[in-house]
mmCIF file of C-alpha atoms in Angstrom:
data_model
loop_
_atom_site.group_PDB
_atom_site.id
_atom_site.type_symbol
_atom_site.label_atom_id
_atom_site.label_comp_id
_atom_site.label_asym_id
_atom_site.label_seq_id
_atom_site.Cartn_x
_atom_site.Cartn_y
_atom_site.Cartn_z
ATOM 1 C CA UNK A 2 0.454 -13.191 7.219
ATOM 2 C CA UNK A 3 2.765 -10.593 8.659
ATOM 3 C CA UNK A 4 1.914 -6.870 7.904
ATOM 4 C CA UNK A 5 4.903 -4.504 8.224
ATOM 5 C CA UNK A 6 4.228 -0.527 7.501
ATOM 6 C CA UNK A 7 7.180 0.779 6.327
ATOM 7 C CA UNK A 8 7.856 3.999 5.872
ATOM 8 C CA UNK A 9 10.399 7.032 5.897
ATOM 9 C CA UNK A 10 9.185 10.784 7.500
ATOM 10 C CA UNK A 11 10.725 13.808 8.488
ATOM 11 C CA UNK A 12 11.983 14.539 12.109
ATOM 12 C CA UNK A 13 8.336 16.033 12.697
ATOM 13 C CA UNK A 14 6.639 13.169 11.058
ATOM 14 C CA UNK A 15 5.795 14.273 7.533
ATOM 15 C CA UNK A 16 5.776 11.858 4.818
ATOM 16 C CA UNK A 17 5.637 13.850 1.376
ATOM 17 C CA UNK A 18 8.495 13.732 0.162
ATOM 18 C CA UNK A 19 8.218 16.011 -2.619
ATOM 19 C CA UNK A 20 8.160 18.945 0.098
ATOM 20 C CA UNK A 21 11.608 18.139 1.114
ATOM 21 C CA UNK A 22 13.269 18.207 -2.568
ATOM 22 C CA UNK A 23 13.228 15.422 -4.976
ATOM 23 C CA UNK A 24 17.100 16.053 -5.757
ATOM 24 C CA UNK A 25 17.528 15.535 -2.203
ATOM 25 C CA UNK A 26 14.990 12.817 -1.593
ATOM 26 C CA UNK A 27 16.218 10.581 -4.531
ATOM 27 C CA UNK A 28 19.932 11.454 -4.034
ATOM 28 C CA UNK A 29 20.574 10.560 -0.281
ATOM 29 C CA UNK A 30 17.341 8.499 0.877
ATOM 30 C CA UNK A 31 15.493 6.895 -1.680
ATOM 31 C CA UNK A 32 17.935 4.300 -1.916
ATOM 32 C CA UNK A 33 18.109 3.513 1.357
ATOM 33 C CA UNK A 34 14.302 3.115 2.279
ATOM 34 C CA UNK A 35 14.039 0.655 -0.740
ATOM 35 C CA UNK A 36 17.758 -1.737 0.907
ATOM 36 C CA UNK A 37 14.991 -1.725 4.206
ATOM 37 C CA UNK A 38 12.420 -2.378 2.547
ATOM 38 C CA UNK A 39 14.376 -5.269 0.740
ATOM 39 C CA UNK A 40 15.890 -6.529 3.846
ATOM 40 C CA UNK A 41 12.269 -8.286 4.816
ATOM 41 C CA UNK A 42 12.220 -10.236 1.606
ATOM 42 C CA UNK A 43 8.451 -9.528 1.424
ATOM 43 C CA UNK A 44 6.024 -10.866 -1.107
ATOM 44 C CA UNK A 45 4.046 -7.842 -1.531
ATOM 45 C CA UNK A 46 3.329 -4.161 -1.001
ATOM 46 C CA UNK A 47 -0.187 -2.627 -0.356
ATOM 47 C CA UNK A 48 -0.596 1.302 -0.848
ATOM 48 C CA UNK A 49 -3.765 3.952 -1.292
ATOM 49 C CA UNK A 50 -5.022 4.859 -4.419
ATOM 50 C CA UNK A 51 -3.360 8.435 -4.184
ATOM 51 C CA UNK A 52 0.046 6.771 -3.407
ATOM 52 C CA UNK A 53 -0.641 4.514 -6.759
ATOM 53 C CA UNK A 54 -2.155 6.791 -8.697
ATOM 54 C CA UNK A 55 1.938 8.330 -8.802
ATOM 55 C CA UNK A 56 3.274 5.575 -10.356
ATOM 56 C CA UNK A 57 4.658 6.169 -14.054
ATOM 57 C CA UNK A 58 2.192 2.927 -14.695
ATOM 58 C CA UNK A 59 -0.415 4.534 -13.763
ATOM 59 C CA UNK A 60 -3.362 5.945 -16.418
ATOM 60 C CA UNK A 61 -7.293 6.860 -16.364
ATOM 61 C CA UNK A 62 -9.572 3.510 -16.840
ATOM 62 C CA UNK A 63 -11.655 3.540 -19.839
ATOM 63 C CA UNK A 64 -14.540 1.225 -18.574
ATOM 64 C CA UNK A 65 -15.380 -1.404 -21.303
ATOM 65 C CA UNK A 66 -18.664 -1.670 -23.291
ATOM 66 C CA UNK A 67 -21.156 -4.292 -20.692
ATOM 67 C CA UNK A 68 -23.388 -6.863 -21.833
ATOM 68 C CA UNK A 69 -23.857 -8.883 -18.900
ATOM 69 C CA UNK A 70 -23.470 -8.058 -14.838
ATOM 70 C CA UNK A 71 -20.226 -9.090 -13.970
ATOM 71 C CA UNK A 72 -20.169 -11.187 -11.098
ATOM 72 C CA UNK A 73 -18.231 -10.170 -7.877
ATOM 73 C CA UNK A 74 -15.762 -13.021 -7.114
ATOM 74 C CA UNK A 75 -12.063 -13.011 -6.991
ATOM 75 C CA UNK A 76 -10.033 -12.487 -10.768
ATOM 76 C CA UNK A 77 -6.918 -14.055 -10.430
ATOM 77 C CA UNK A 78 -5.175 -13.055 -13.653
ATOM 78 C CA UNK A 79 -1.972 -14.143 -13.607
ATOM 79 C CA UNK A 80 -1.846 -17.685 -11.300
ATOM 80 C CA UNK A 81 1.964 -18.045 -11.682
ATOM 81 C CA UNK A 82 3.161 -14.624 -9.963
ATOM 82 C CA UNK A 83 5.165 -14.430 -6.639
ATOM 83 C CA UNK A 84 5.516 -10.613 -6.136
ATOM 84 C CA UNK A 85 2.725 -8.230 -5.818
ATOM 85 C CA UNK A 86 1.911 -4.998 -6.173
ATOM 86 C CA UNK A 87 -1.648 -4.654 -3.900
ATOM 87 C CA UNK A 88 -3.885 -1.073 -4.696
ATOM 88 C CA UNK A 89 -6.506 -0.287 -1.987
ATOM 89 C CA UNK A 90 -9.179 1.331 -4.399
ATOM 90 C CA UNK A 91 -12.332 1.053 -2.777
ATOM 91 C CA UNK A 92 -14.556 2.882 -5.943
ATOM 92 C CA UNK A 93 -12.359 1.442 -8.775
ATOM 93 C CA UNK A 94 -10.927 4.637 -9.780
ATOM 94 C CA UNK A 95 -6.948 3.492 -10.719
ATOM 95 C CA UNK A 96 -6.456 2.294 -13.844
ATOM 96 C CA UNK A 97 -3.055 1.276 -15.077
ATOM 97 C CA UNK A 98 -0.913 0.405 -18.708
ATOM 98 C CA UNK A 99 0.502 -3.021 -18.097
ATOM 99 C CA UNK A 100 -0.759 -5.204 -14.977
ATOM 100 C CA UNK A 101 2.726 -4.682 -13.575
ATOM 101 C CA UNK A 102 4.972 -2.438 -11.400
ATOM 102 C CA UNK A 103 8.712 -3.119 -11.241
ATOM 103 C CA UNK A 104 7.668 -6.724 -12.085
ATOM 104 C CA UNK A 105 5.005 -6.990 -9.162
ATOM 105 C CA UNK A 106 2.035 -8.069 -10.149
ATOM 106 C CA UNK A 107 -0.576 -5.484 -9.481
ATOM 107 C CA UNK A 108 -4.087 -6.567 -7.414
ATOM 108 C CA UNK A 109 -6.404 -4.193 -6.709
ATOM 109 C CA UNK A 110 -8.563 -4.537 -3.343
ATOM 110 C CA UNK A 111 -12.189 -3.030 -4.332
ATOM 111 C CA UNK A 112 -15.877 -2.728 -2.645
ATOM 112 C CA UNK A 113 -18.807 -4.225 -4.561
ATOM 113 C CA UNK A 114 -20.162 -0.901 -5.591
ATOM 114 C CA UNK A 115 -17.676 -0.998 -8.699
ATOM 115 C CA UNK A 116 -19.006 -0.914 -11.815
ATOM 116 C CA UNK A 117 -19.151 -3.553 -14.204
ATOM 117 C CA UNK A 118 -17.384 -1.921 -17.060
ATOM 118 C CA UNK A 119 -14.428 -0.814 -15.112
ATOM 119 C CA UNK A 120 -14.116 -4.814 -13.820
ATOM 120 C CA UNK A 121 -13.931 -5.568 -17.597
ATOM 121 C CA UNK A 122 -11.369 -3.252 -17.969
ATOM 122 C CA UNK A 123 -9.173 -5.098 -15.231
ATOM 123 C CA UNK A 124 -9.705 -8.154 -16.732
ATOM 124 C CA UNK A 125 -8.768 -6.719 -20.096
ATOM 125 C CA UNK A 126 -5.378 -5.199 -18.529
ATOM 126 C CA UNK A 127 -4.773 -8.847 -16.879
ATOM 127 C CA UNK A 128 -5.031 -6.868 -13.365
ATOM 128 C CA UNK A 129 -6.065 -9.258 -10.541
ATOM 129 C CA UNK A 130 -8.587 -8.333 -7.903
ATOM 130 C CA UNK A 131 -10.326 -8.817 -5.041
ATOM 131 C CA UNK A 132 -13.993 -7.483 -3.083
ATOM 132 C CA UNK A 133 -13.931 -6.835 0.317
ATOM 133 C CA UNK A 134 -16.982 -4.694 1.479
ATOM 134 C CA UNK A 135 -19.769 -4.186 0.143
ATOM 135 C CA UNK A 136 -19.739 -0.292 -0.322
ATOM 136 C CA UNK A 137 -16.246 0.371 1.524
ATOM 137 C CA UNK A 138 -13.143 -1.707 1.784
ATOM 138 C CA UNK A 139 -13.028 -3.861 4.800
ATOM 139 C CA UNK A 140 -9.113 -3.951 4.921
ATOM 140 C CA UNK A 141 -9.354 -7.091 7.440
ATOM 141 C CA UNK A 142 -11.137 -9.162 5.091
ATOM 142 C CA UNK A 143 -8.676 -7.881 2.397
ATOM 143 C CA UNK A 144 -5.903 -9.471 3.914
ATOM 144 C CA UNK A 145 -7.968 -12.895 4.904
ATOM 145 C CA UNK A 146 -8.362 -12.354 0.986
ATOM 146 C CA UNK A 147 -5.025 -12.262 -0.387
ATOM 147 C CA UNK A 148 -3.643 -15.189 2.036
ATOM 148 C CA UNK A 149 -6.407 -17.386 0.553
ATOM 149 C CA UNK A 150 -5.620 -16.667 -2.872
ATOM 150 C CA UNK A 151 -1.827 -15.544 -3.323
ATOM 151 C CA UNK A 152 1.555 -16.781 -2.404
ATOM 152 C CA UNK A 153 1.989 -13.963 0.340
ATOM 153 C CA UNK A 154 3.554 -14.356 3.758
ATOM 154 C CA UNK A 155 4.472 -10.845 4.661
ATOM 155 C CA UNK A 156 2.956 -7.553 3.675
ATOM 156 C CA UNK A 157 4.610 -4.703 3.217
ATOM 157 C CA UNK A 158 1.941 -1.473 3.948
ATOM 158 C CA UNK A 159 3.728 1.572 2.732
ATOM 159 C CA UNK A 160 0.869 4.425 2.971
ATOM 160 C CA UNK A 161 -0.388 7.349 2.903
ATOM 161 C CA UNK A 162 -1.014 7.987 6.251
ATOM 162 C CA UNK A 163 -4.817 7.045 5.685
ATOM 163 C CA UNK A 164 -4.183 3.772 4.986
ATOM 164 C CA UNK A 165 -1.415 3.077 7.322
ATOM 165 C CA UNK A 166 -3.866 4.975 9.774
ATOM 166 C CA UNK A 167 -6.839 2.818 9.082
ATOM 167 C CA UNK A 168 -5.001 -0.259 9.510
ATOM 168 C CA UNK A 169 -3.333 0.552 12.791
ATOM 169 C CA UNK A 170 -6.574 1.832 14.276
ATOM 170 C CA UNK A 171 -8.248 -1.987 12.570
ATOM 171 C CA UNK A 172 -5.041 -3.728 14.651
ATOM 172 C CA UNK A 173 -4.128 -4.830 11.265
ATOM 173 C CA UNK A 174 -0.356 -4.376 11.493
ATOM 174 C CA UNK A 175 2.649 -6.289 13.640
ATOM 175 C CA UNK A 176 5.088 -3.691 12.820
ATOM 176 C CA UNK A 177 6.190 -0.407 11.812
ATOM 177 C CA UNK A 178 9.812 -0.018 10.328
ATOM 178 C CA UNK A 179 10.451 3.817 10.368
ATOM 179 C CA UNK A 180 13.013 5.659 8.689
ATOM 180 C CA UNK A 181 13.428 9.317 10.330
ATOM 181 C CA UNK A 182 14.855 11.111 7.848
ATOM 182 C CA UNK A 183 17.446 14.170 8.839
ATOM 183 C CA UNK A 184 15.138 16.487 7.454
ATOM 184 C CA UNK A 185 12.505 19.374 9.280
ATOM 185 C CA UNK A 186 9.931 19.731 7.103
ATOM 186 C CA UNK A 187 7.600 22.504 8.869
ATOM 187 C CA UNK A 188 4.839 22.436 6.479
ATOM 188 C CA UNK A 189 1.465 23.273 8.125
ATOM 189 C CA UNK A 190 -1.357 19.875 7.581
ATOM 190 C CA UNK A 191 1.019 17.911 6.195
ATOM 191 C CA UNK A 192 0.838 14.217 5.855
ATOM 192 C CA UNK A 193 1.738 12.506 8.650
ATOM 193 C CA UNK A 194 2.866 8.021 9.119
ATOM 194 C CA UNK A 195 -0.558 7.253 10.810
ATOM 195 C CA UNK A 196 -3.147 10.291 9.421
ATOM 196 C CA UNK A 197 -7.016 9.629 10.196
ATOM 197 C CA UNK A 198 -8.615 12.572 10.966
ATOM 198 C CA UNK A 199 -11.147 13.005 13.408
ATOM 199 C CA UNK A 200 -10.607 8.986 14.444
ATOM 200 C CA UNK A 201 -7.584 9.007 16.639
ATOM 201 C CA UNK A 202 -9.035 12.180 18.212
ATOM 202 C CA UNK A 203 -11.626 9.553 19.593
ATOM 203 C CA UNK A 204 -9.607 7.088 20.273
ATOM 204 C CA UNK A 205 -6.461 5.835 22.956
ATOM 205 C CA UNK A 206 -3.379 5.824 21.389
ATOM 206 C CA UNK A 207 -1.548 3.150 20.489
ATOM 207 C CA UNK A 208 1.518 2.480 22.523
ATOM 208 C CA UNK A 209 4.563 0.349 20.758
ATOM 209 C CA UNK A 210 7.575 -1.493 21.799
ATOM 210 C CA UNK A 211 10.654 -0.966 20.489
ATOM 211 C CA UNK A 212 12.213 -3.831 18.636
ATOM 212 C CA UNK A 213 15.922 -2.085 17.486
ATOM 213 C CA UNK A 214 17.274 1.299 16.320
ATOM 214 C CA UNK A 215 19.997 1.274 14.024
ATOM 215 C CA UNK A 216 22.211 4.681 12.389
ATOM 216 C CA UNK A 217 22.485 4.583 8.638
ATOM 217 C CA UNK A 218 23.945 6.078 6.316
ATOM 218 C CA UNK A 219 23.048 10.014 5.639
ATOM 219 C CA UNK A 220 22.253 10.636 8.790
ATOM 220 C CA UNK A 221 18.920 8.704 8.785
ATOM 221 C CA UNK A 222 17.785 6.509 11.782
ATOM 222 C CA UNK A 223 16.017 2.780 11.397
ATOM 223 C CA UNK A 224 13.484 2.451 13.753
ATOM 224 C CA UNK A 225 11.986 -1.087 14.237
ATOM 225 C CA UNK A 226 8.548 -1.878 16.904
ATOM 226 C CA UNK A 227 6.308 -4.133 17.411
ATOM 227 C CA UNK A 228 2.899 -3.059 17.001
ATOM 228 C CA UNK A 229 0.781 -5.704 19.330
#
């Protein structure tokens, strides 16, 4: 499987784009991130809970009545989808009104230390999912996890900066495909592409080669490197 983070940030690296201006976000570069993120014809996108927990789909779990432990293997729920919409929710805490987004089928990627009524409530919803960890998500495993059991040959990662973070640091991802917005955003702590804080501190940085840069439209630049 190939694992691309895409993503689009400020000039100084800042990836909230509500700090910049919806109007302005959704008028000159919303469009253009999703033609990108088109052009690699992926099979699925993985984000954090936070990042999901914005989509209009999204809603609070109401964990179902239990009458029996629930064991923890994989719930494939709907066997015929080709498009995927993949939640990193370690402690179960998404919930969601259909078991779709845009037509992706949503998976969520959880721990063992869910409980059993909110695994009943993914069932009931028709939400695949998948454990990897025991207490935490082990995002490797995740992905040995989702080639085994779904139709997906490239991975689109598309953040917050914790998750795109954690799986750079795990050597998890071939490629980043960076949009650099024309935009200083100059907001103190912000969110940045790769944020983990107080592990890349400890750590070497990790140097990339660059594949291709390309001028759009609206003054944004396409970055493309290679990540290993």
């Amino acid at each position: 499987m190939k694992v691309i983070c895409h993503m689009i940030s400020s000039v100084d690296g800042k990836i909230k784009v509500s700090d910049w201006g919806e109007a302005l976000y959704n008028k000159s570069f919303s469009g253009l991130y999703e033609e990108c993120h088109n052009s690699y014809r992926a099979e699925a996108w993985l984000c954090g809970r936070v990042t999901m927990s914005e989509f209009a789909n999204a809603e609070t779990p109401v964990h179902e009545p239990v009458t029996e432990k629930v064991e923890r293997i994989a719930f494939i729920a709907d066997p015929g989808a080709d498009s995927f919409a993949i939640a990193a929710d370690s402690h179960g805490k998404l919930g969601w009104k259909s078991n779709e987004i845009g037509g992706d089928h949503i998976i969520q990627l959880l721990s063992e230390s869910v409980s059993d009524g909110y695994l009943l409530y993914l069932q009931k919803r028709k939400i695949s999912y998948l454990f990897a960890g025991k207490e935490k998500l082990d995002l490797g495993l995740a992905l040995k996890k989702l080639k085994e059991h779904f139709p997906i040959d490239t991975l689109m990662v598309e953040g917050g900066g914790t998750t795109n973070g954690t799986m750079l640091q795990a050597g998890l991802i071939d490629e980043l495909s960076l949009l650099i917005a024309p935009v200083a955003d100059g907001t103190a702590g912000g969110n940045t592409i790769f944020d983990v804080p107080g592990l890349f501190s400890a750590a070497p940085g990790h140097h990339l080669k660059l594949l291709s840069c390309e001028k759009l439209g609206e003054d944004v630049i396409w970055l493309k490197y290679a990540c290993k």
